[in-house]
Structures are given as C-alpha cells and as structure tokens.
Coordinates of C-alpha atoms in Angstrom, one line a residue:
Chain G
X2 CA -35.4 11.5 -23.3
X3 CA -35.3 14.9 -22.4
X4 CA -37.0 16.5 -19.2
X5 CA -37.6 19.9 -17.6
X6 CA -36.9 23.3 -19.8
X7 CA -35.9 22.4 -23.4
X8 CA -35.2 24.8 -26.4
X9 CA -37.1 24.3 -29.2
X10 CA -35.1 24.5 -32.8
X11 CA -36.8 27.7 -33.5
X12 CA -36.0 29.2 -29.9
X13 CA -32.1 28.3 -31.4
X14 CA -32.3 30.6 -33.8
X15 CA -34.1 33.6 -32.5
X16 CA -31.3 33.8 -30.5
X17 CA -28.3 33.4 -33.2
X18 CA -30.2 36.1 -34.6
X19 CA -30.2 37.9 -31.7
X20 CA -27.0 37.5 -30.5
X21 CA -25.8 38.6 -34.0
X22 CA -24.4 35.3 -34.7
X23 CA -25.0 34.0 -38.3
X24 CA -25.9 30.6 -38.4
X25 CA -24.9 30.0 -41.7
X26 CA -20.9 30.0 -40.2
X27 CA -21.8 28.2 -37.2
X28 CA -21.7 23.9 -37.6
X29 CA -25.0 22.1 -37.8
X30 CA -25.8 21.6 -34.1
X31 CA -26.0 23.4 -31.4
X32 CA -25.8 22.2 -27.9
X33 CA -27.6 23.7 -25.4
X34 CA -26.2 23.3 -22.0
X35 CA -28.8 22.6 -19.0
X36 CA -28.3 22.4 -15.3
X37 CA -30.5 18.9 -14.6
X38 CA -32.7 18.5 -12.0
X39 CA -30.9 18.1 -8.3
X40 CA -31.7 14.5 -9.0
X41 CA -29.2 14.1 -12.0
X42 CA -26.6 16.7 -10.0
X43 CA -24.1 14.1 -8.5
X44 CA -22.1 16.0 -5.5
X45 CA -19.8 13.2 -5.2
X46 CA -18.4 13.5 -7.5
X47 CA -14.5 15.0 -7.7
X48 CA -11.7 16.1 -10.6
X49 CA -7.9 15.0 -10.2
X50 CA -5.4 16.5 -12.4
X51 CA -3.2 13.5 -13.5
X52 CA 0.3 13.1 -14.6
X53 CA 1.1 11.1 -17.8
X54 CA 2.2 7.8 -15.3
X55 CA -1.3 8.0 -13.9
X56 CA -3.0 8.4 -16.9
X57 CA -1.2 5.4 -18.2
X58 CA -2.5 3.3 -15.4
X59 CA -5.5 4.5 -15.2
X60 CA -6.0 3.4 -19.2
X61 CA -4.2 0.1 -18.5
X62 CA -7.4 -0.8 -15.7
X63 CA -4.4 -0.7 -12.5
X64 CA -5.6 -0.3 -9.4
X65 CA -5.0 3.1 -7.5
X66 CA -5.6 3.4 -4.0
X67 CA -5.8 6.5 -1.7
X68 CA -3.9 5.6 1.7
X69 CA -3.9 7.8 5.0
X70 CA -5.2 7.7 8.3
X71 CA -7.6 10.8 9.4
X72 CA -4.4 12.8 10.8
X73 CA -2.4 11.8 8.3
X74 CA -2.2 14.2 4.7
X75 CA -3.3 11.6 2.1
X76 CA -1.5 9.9 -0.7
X77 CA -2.3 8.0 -3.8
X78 CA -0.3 5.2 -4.5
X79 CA 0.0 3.2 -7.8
X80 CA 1.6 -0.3 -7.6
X81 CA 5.0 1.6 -7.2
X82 CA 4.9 5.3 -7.0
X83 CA 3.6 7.6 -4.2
X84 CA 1.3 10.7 -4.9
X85 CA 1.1 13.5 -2.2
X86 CA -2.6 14.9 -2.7
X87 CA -3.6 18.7 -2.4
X88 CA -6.7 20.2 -3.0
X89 CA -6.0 23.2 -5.7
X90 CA -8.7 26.2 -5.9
X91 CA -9.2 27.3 -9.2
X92 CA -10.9 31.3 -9.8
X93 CA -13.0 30.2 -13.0
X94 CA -15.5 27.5 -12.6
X95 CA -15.3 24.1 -14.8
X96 CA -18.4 22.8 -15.7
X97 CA -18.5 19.1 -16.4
X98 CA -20.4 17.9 -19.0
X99 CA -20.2 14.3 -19.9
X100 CA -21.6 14.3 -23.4
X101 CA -20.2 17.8 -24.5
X102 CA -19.1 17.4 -28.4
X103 CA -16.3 19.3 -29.6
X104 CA -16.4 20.8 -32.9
X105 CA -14.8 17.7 -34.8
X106 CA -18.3 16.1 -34.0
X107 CA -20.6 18.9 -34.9
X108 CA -20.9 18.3 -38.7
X109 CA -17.8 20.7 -39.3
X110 CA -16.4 18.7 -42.4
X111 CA -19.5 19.4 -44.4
X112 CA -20.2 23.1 -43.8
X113 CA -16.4 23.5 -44.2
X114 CA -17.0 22.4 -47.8
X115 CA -19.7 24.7 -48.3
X116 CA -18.3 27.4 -46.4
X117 CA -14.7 26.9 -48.6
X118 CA -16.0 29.7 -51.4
X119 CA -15.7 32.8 -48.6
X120 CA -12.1 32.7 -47.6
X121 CA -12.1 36.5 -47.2
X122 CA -10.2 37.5 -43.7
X123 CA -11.9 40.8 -43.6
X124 CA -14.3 40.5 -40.6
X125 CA -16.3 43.5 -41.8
X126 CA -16.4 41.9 -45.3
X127 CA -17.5 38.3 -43.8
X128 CA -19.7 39.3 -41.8
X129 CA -21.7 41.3 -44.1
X130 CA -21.6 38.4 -46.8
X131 CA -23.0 35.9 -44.1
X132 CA -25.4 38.4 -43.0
X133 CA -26.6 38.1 -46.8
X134 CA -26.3 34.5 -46.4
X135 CA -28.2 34.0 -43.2
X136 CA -31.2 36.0 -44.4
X137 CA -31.8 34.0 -47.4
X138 CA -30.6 30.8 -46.4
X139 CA -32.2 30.7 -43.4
X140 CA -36.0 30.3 -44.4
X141 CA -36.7 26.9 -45.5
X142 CA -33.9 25.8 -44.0
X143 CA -34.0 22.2 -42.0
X144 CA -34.6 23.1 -38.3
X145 CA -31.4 23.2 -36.6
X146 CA -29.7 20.3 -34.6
X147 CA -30.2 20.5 -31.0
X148 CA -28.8 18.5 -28.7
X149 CA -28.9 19.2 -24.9
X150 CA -26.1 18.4 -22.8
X151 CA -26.0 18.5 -18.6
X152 CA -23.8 20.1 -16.5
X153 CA -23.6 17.2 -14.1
X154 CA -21.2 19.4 -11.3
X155 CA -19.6 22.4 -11.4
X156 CA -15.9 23.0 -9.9
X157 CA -14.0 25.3 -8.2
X158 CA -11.5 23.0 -7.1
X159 CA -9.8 20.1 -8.0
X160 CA -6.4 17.0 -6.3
X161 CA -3.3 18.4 -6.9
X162 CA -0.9 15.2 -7.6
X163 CA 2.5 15.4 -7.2
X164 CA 5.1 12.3 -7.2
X165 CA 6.3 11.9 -3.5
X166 CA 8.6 9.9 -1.2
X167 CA 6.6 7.0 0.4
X168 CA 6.1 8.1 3.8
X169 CA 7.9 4.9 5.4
X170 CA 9.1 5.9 9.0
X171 CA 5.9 4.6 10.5
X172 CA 6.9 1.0 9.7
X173 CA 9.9 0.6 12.1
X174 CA 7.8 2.0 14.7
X175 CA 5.2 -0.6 14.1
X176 CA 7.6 -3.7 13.7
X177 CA 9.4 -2.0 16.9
X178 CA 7.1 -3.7 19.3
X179 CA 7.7 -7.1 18.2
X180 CA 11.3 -7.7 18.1
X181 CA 11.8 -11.0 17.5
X182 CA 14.5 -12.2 20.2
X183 CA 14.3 -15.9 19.9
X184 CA 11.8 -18.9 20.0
X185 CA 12.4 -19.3 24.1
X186 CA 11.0 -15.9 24.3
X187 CA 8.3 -15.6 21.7
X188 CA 6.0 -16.3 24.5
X189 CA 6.2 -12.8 25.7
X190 CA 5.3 -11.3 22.5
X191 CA 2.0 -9.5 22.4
X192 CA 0.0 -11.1 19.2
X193 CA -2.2 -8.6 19.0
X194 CA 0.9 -6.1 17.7
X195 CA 2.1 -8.3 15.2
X196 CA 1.8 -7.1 11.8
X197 CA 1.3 -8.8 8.6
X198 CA 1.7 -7.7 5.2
X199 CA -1.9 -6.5 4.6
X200 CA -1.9 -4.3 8.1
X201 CA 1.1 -2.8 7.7
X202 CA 0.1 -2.4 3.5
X203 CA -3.2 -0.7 5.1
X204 CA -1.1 1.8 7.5
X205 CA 2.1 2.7 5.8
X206 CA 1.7 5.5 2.8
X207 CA 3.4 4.0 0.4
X208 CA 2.9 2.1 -2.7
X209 CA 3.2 -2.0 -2.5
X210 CA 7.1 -2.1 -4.2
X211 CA 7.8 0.6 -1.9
X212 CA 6.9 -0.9 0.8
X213 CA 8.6 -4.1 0.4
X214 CA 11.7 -2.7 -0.9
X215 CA 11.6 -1.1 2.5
X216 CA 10.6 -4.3 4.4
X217 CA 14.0 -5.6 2.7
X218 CA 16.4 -2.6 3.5
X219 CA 15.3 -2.6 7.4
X220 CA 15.4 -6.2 7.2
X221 CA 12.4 -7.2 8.2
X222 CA 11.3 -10.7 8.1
X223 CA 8.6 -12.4 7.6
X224 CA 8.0 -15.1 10.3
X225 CA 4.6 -17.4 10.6
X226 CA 2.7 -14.8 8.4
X227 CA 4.1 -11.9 10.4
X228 CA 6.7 -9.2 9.8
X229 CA 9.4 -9.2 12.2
X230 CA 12.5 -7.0 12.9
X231 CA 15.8 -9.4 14.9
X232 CA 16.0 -7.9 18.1
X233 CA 20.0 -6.2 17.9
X234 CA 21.2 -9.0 20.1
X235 CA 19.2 -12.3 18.3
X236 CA 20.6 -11.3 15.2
X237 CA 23.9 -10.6 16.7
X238 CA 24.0 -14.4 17.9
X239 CA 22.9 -15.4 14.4
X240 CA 25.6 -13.8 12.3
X241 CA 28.3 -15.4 14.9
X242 CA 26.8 -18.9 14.1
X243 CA 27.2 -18.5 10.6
X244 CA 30.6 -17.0 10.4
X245 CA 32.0 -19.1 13.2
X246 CA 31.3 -21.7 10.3
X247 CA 33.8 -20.4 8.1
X248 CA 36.7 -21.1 10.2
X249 CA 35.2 -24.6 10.9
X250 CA 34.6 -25.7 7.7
X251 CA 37.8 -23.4 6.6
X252 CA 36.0 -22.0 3.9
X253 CA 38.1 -19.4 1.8
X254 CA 35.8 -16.1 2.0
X255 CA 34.5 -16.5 -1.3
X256 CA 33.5 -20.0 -0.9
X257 CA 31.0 -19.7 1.6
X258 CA 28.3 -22.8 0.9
X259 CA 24.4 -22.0 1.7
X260 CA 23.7 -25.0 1.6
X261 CA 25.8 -26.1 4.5
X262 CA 25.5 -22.9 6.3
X263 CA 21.6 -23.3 6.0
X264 CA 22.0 -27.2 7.1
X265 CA 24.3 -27.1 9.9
X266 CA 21.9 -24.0 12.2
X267 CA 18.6 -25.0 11.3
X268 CA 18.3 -26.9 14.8
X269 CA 19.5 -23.7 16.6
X270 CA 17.6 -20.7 14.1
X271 CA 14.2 -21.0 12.6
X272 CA 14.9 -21.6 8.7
X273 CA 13.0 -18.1 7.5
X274 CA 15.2 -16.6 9.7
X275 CA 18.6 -18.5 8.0
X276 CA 17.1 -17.5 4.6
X277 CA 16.8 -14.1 5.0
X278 CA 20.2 -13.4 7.1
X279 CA 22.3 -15.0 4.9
X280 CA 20.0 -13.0 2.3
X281 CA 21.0 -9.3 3.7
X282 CA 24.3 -10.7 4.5
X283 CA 25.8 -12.6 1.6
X284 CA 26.2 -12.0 -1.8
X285 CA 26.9 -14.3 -5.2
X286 CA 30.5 -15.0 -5.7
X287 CA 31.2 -17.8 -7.9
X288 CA 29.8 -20.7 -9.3
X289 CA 31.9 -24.2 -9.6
X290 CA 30.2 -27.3 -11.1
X291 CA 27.0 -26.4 -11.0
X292 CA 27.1 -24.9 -7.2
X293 CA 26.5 -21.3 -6.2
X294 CA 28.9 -20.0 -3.7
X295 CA 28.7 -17.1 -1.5
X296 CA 30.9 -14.6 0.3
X297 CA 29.9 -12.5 2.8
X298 CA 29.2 -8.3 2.5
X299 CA 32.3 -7.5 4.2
X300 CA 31.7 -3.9 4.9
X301 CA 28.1 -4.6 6.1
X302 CA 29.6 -7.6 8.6
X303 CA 32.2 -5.1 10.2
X304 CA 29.7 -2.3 10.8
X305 CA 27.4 -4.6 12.6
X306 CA 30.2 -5.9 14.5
X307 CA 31.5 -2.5 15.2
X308 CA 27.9 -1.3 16.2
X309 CA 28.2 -4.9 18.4
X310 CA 31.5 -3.1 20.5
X311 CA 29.9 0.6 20.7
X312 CA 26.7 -0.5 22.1
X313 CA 27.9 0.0 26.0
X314 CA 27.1 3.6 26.0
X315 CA 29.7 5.6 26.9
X316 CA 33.2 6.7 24.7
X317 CA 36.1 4.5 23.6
X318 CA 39.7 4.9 23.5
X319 CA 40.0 4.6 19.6
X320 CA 43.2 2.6 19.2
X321 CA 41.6 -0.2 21.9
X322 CA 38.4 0.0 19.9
X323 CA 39.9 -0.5 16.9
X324 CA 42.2 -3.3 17.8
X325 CA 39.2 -5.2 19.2
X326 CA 37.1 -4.7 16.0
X327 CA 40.2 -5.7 13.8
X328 CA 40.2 -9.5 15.9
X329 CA 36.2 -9.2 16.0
X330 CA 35.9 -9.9 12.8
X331 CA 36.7 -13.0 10.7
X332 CA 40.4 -13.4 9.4
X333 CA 40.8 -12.0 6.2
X334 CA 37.8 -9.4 6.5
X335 CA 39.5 -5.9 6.7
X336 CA 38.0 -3.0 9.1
X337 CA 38.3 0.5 8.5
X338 CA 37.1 4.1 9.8
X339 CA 35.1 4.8 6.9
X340 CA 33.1 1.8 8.0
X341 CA 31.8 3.8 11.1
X342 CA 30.0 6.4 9.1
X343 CA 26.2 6.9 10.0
X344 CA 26.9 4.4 13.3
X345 CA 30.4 6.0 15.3
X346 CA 31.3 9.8 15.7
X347 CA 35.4 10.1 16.5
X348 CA 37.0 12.7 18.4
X349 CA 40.4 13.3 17.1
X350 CA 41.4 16.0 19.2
X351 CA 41.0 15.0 22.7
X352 CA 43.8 12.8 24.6
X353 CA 43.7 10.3 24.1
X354 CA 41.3 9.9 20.8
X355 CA 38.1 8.7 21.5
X356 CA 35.3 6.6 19.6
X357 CA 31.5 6.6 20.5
X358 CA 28.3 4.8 18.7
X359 CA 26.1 7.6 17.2
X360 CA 23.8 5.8 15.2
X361 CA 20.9 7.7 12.9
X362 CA 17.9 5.7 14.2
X363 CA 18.9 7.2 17.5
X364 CA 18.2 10.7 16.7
X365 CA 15.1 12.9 16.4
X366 CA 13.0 12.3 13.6
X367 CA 12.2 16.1 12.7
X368 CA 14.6 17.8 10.9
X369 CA 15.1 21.1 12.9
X370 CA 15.6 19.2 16.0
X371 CA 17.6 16.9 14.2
X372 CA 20.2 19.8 13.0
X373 CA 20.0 21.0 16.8
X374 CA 21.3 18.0 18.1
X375 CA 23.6 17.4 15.7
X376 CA 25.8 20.5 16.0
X377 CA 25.0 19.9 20.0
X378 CA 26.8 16.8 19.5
X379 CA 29.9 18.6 17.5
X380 CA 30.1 21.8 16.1
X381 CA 31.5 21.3 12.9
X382 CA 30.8 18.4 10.1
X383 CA 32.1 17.9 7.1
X384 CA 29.8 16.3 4.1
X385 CA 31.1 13.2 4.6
X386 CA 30.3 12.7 8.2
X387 CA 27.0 14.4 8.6
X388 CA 25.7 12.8 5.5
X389 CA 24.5 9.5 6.7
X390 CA 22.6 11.1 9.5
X391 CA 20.7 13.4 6.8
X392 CA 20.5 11.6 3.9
X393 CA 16.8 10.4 5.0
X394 CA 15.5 13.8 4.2
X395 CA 17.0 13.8 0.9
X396 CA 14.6 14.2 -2.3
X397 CA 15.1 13.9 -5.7
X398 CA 15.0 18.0 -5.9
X399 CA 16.7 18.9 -2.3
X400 CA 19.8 16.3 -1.9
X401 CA 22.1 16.8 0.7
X402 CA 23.9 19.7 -0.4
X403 CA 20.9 21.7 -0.7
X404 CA 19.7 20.7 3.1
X405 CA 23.0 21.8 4.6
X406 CA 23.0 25.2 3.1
X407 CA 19.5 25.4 4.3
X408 CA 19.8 24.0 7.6
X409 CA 23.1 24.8 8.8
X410 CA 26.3 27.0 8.0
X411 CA 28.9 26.5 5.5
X412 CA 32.9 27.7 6.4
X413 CA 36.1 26.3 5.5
X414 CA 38.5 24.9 8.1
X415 CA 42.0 24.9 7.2
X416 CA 40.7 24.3 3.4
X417 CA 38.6 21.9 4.2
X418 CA 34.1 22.9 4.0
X419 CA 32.8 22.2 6.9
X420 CA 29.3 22.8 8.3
X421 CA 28.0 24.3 11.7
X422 CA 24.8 25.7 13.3
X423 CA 23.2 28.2 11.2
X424 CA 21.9 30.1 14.7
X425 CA 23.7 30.7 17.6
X426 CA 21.6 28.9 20.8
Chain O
X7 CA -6.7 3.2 6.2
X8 CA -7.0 2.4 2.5
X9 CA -9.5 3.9 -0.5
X10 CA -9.7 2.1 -3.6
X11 CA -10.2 4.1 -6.7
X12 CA -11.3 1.5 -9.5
X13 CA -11.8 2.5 -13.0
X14 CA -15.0 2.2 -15.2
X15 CA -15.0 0.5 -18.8
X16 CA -17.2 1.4 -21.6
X17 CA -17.9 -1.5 -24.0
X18 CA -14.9 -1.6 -25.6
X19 CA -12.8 -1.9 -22.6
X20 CA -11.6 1.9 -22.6
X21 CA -11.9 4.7 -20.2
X22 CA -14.8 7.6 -21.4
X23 CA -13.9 10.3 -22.2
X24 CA -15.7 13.8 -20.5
X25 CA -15.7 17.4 -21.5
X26 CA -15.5 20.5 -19.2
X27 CA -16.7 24.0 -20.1
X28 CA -14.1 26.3 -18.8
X29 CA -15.7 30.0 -17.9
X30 CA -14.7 32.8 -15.6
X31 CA -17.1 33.7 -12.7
X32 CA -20.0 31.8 -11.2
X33 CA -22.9 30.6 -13.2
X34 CA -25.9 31.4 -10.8
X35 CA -29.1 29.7 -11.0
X36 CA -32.0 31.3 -9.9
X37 CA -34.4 29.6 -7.4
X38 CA -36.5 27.5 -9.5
X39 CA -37.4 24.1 -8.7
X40 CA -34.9 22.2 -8.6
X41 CA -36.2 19.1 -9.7
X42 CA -36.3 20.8 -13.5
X43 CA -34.0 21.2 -15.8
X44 CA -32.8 24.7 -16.7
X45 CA -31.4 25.6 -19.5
X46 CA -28.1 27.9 -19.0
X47 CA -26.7 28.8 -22.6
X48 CA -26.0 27.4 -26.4
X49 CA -23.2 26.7 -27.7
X50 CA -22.4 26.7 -30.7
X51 CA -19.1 25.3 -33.2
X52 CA -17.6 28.2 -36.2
X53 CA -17.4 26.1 -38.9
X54 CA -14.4 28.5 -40.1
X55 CA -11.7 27.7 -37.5
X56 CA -13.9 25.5 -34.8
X57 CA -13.9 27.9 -32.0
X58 CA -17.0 27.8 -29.8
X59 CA -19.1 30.4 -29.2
X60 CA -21.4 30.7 -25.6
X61 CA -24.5 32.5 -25.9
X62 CA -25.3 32.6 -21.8
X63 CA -28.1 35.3 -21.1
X64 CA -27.5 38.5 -22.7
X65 CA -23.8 37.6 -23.3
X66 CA -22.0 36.2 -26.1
X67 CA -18.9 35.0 -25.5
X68 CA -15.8 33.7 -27.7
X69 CA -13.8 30.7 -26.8
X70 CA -11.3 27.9 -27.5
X71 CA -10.8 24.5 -27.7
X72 CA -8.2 23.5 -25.7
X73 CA -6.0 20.7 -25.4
X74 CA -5.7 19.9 -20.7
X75 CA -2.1 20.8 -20.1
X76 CA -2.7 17.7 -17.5
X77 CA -5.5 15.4 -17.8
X78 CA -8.0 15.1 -15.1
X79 CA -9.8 12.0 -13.7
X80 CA -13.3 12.0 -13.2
X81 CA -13.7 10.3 -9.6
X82 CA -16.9 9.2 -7.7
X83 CA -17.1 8.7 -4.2
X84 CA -19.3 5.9 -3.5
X85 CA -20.6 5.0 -0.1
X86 CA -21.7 1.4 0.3
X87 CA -22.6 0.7 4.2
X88 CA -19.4 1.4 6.1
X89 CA -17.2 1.3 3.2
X90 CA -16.2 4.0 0.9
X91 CA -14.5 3.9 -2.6
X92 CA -13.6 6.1 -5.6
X93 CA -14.4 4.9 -9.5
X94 CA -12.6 6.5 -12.2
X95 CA -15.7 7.6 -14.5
X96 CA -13.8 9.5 -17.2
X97 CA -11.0 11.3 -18.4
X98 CA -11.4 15.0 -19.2
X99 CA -8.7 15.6 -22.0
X100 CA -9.7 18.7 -23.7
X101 CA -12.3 22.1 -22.3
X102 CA -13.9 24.7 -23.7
X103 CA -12.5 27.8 -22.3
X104 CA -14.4 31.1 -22.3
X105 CA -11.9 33.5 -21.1
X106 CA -12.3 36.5 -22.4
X107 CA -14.7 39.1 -21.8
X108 CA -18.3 38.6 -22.4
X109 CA -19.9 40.9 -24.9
X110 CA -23.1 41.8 -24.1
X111 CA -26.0 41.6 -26.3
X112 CA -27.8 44.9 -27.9
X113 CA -30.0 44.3 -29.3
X114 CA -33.5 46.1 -30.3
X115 CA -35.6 43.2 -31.1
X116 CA -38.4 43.9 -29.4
X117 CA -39.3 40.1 -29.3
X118 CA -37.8 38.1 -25.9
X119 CA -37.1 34.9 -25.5

C-alpha cells in the first residue's frame, strides 16, 4: 500500500522526457524514491562498516556484543576478537533504502534483448536513434513500472571497526581486592567484591576467549563460583608443599605423580586450588602403563622462587643472592640470570654487584610515565632487558622495536644498542 | 556494561539484504507535513550497461553501481524499559553512488510537473 505523494505512470514519463532521458534505453521500472512520513523515519537506527570476520558472524547468527562503561571508549567483541569502535563522518550523504532494486532486478535481461540491434558507441548517433525510438514507441506503450521505495534514514556518519587488543588491565585490578590468602582468613574477605565470571565478563572489554585466556595467564582461579588471584605468599606456601613432595617421595623430576601430589595436600589446600597450581605449574612429561606423569616448569618455579628472595625491598649482594636461589630450589632444577628478566634489575658495575626485584606489575601503567621511570631507574637498556617491562604495549603493528625508537633513544655502547631517555629531565 | 547486538532472519534463515543511495550534498526537504510521504527523485536502470540514472528536481544525475569496499551492518537501537539492545536488520553490500556533477535540466516545456 502506498501513502502520501505518489507518481503516477504518466507523471514517470513527462519527466524522462523532460529530463531528456529516453525511456526506450532505460529498464522497465522505475523507482521513485520517497522520504515517508516521520512515522516510517526510524532515528535509531545506525550503519557499521564491517570486516569480512564480522560479516562472517554476523551471517552464521553469532552473537556480538558492544562492551564499555560510560567513560570507557567502546568495543565490540565477537566470541574471540575485540573491535575498537569510532564514529566516521562521511561528506556525501547515504540514503538507506531497504527495498532499493539494482539493475539486475529491473527487467534488464529483456530490454537487453531488444535493445542488442543498436550496438553503435557513438553517443550522438544513439541518442538520436533512441530519440526516434522513444517518439514512436512511446504511445501505446504499457504504462511504465513504478515502484516506490523509502528512504528510511539518511547518514552522515557511520562505526568505524577496527580489530583491537582486548583492553584487559582492568581485571587484575578487580581480582586485586580479593586475594585469596587461605581458608583461616577468608573471613575477612569482603563478598560483595568478589567477582564471578559473568561480572567480570560484563566489565572487562574483551571478548569471552580473551578473557579467559587471560584469567589463565594471571592465574586466576576460580574458587566457590568466584575468581580469585593467590595472595604472593598463599601460593608461595603451596608450591613448597608440592615440591617438598618430590624429595619425599624421591620422585625423579620428570616423574612427578598428580595423582599423589593432588592426594597427599588436599587436607592442607582446597582441591580447586591443587588443580589449578599444579595446572600453571606442571607440564606432561611421559606416560608409563597407562599413567600420565608430570614434571614441573622449571624456569617458571625458579622465577617465583627468585621473586620469593627479592621481595624484602631493598638490593642484594648478587653472589649471596644467587647462592641462596641455587639451594632454594629443588635439586636438579638449574637457576640462571636470564631467569630474572621482567622480575630483577642487576647492577654490574657497583662493588660489590648488586641484585634488586623490579617487577612489571609494579610500575606505572601509562606508557610515558612508564619510560620516565624506567630510565630513572637506569639509564641505559638493552632490548633484552627492557623488553619484559614493555612488551604489554606491544601490537601486532608497533612491537617492541618500534616503541623504543618512539619512546626512548637508541646509541651503541661499546658495540652493543642500547636505549636511553629520548629527553633530557 | 554489556549491549547485545542480535541479528534478524528472513524466512529462510539469512540476513536481508539493504541498498543505500550514495549522493554528494544534503537532500533537503521542505516543510511539508511530515506525516506525508514526499517524493524526492526517480531512478531509473540503462538497460545498455546498468548504470542508474537520478532524476532529483531539475537535476539529472549519472551514477554507478557499486560493489561496498566493506560491508555495513544495518543496526537498531531498541529500548525496552531499562534495557537497551542493537538488532542486525540488514547488510548493505552494494550503493548507488551519484558522484559526479549534477546536470541541470533545460528544458522549454512549458508544461511543469
């Protein structure tokens, strides 16, 4: 049904003929394009440019889902990519227009047969043909096809999407609150922090798989419904339960039985708890008759115990330090400085040499003043060492090469590149 | 805080598919009521090589079909009491862009339409 201001077939073509159009070229329909009535107009209506993974979910029926809070710039997450979403201006105007037909659907196949006779390319010849054409073919002719189409909104912007790293910094800060630090002091936790997986899903901007890959790598865990992080020292006391059972059950390091390990502390530890430790601490060695065994992640057990030594604040001397880590951990596990990256800075030139914990999640979160305290800290880095404290920032187009020249000051120091502050302060 | 954005199905289960009209400058209306229609221009389909043609006012202009370089999504914002959420209506793959100049119209039919 049509309503409002219509064209009639004839109105049609009075104006071919007035534009100097000859209908004889054109298809059979024409569509006339309407503004409706403010009723039809729908204001809420909004146009997102989309990338081919998008479009693919989109067709499959997957659910998308915008995420942000008010202060926050919003994203659009898929099950496991992250969007950032900008709002694009655009200088001509886009008219939408639902039932719009392109030419394909305008009776083209048939006038192309009739039309297939005047192949001339001379514009001046064609058009004078047609004009012959139109005048005698258009008496008598049926009335012409119209079909009238609304413009439902018109556009002068539209989202900008563009693939980005889930925004996941927020998450330690809400998990930080309710360290768990053992069942004889769970009493003092506030419930009403404690986050499960749908609050933290509902705050954190970033897809679902992001999000618990995430969950995984800060090892959080999830405890009566509710994710916790181990407080340093609970999960300190942990690990030494389960490796003090090496030497008592003088396993050989890749021998290391879950099943045993799991049994013989689930009076001291809750058993999530077991689970997920020797999860983020273990990995699959070898299998004999039919039983999985396990050794432990050696480098990942001597940088926690390392971190264990340097948390006093305050420097080591570096040979005591490292003598003390070399017995802290469990025979046959090897130390080594390269272990310290990202958690110990050492200081080579002093007397005597000196060792102190310098750990990323201990520094500024924004980048400037992350770069200010770093070359506060020492002036000059190599790749190596400053890597670990930067790599956070890192993207897929700026890796950590391309921060440093940007945020600080290449040289070379006795042939070795090193980095400083790009200012003076 | 989280939006959903859920998607709308025709019959057979697919997404529909929407056309924009792509034109330079602002189509004004004038102040009618705005519970009527109004009619804004024809277009109409060269049977030769399928380019559209926009007769808006005393303008004619010459366009393309054109193939989206990115495909938009068609969203609606839908308010239901205190909650708020988007529906995929359509996909917009392909416009109709008018981009060049408009030519006017001289004409010296005396008749007006």
């Amino acid at each position: 049904m049509v309503f409002g201001e219509t064209r009639t077939p004839e109105d049609v073509r009075k104006i071919i003929k007035i534009a100097k159009l000859h209908e004889s070229e054109l298809t059979e329909i024409t569509q006339v394009l309407r503004f409706p009535g403010a009723h039809k107009q729908n204001d809420n209506l909004r146009l997102m440019l989309l990338d081919d993974n998008l479009l693919k979910e989109i067709e499959a029926g997957n659910e998308l889902v915008f995420k942000g809070d008010p202060e926050e710039n919003v994203v659009l997450c898929t099950s496991n990519k992250t969007y950032d979403v900008k709002e694009a201006e655009t200088s001509n105007s886009i008219l939408l227009v639902p039932d719009l037909l392109f030419a394909a659907s305008t009776g083209l196949d048939e006038t192309i047969q009739n039309n297939s006779m005047d192949d001339s390319d001379s514009s001046f010849d064609k058009s004078n043909t047609s004009l012959n054409k139109s005048t005698e073919s258009d008496e008598g002719k049926d009335p012409r096809r119209i079909e009238h189409k609304d413009i439902i909104k018109t556009f002068f912007t539209y989202y900008e999407l563009k693939p980005c790293k889930p925004r996941l910094s927020k998450l330690q800060k809400l998990l930080e609150p309710t360290l768990y630090q053992g069942q004889e002091l769970e009493y003092a936790i506030d419930k009403s922090k404690l986050m499960n997986y749908d609050s933290l899903c509902d705050q954190i901007q970033a897809s679902k798989h992001e999000l618990e890959q995430q969950l995984e790598r800060i090892q959080a865990i999830k405890i009566d419904g509710y994710y916790r992080l181990l407080d340093f020292d609970y999960e300190f006391r942990v690990l030494s339960y389960m490796l003090d059972l090496i030497e008592e059950n003088s396993w050989a390091l890749d021998r290391i039985s879950k099943e045993i390990t799991l049994d013989s502390l689930k009076d001291l530890v809750p058993m999530s708890i077991l689970e997920a430790m020797f999860r983020f601490y273990t990995l699959e060695s070898v299998e004999e008759d039919g039983v999985q065994f396990y050794k432990y992640k050696e480098d990942k057990i001597c940088k926690f115990l390392a971190r264990v030594l340097l948390k006093s604040s305050g420097k080591f001397n570096l040979a005591e330090f490292l003598q003390a880590w070399r017995d802290s951990v469990p025979d046959g596990m090897t130390t080594d400085e390269s272990q310290l990256a990202g958690i110990a800075l050492i200081d080579k030139t002093s007397t005597p040499q000196v060792v102190w914990g310098f750990s990323d999640t201990d520094l500024p979160e924004d980048i400037n003043e992350r770069f200010k305290l770093l070359f506060q800290t020492k002036t000059k880095w190599t790749v190596d060492q400053i890597s670990p404290y930067i790599e956070c920032y890192a993207t897929e187009k700026l890796n950590v090469n391309a921060l440093l020249t940007k945020y600080a000051r290449a040289s070379t120091q006795d042939g070795v590149r090193v980095f400083s502050a790009k200012h003076m302060n | 805080m989280q939006i959903y954005v859920e998607c709308e199905r025709d019959g057979e289960g697919k997404v529909p598919e929407w056309a924009t009209v792509e034109l330079q400058g602002l189509v004004q209306m004038k102040g009618e009521g705005p519970d009527e229609a109004t009619v804004v221009g024809d277009v109409h389909y060269y049977s030769k090589n399928r380019h559209p043609v926009l007769v808006l006012g005393h303008h004619v202009l010459n366009g393309k079909e054109q193939k989206l370089e990115q495909p938009m999504a068609v969203l609606e914002k839908i308010v239901v009491g205190n909650e708020t959420k988007y529906k995929v209506k359509a996909i917009v793959k392909k416009k109709l862009l008018f981009k060049s100049r408009p030519k006017p119209i001289i004409s010296n039919v005396a008749e007006r339409v």
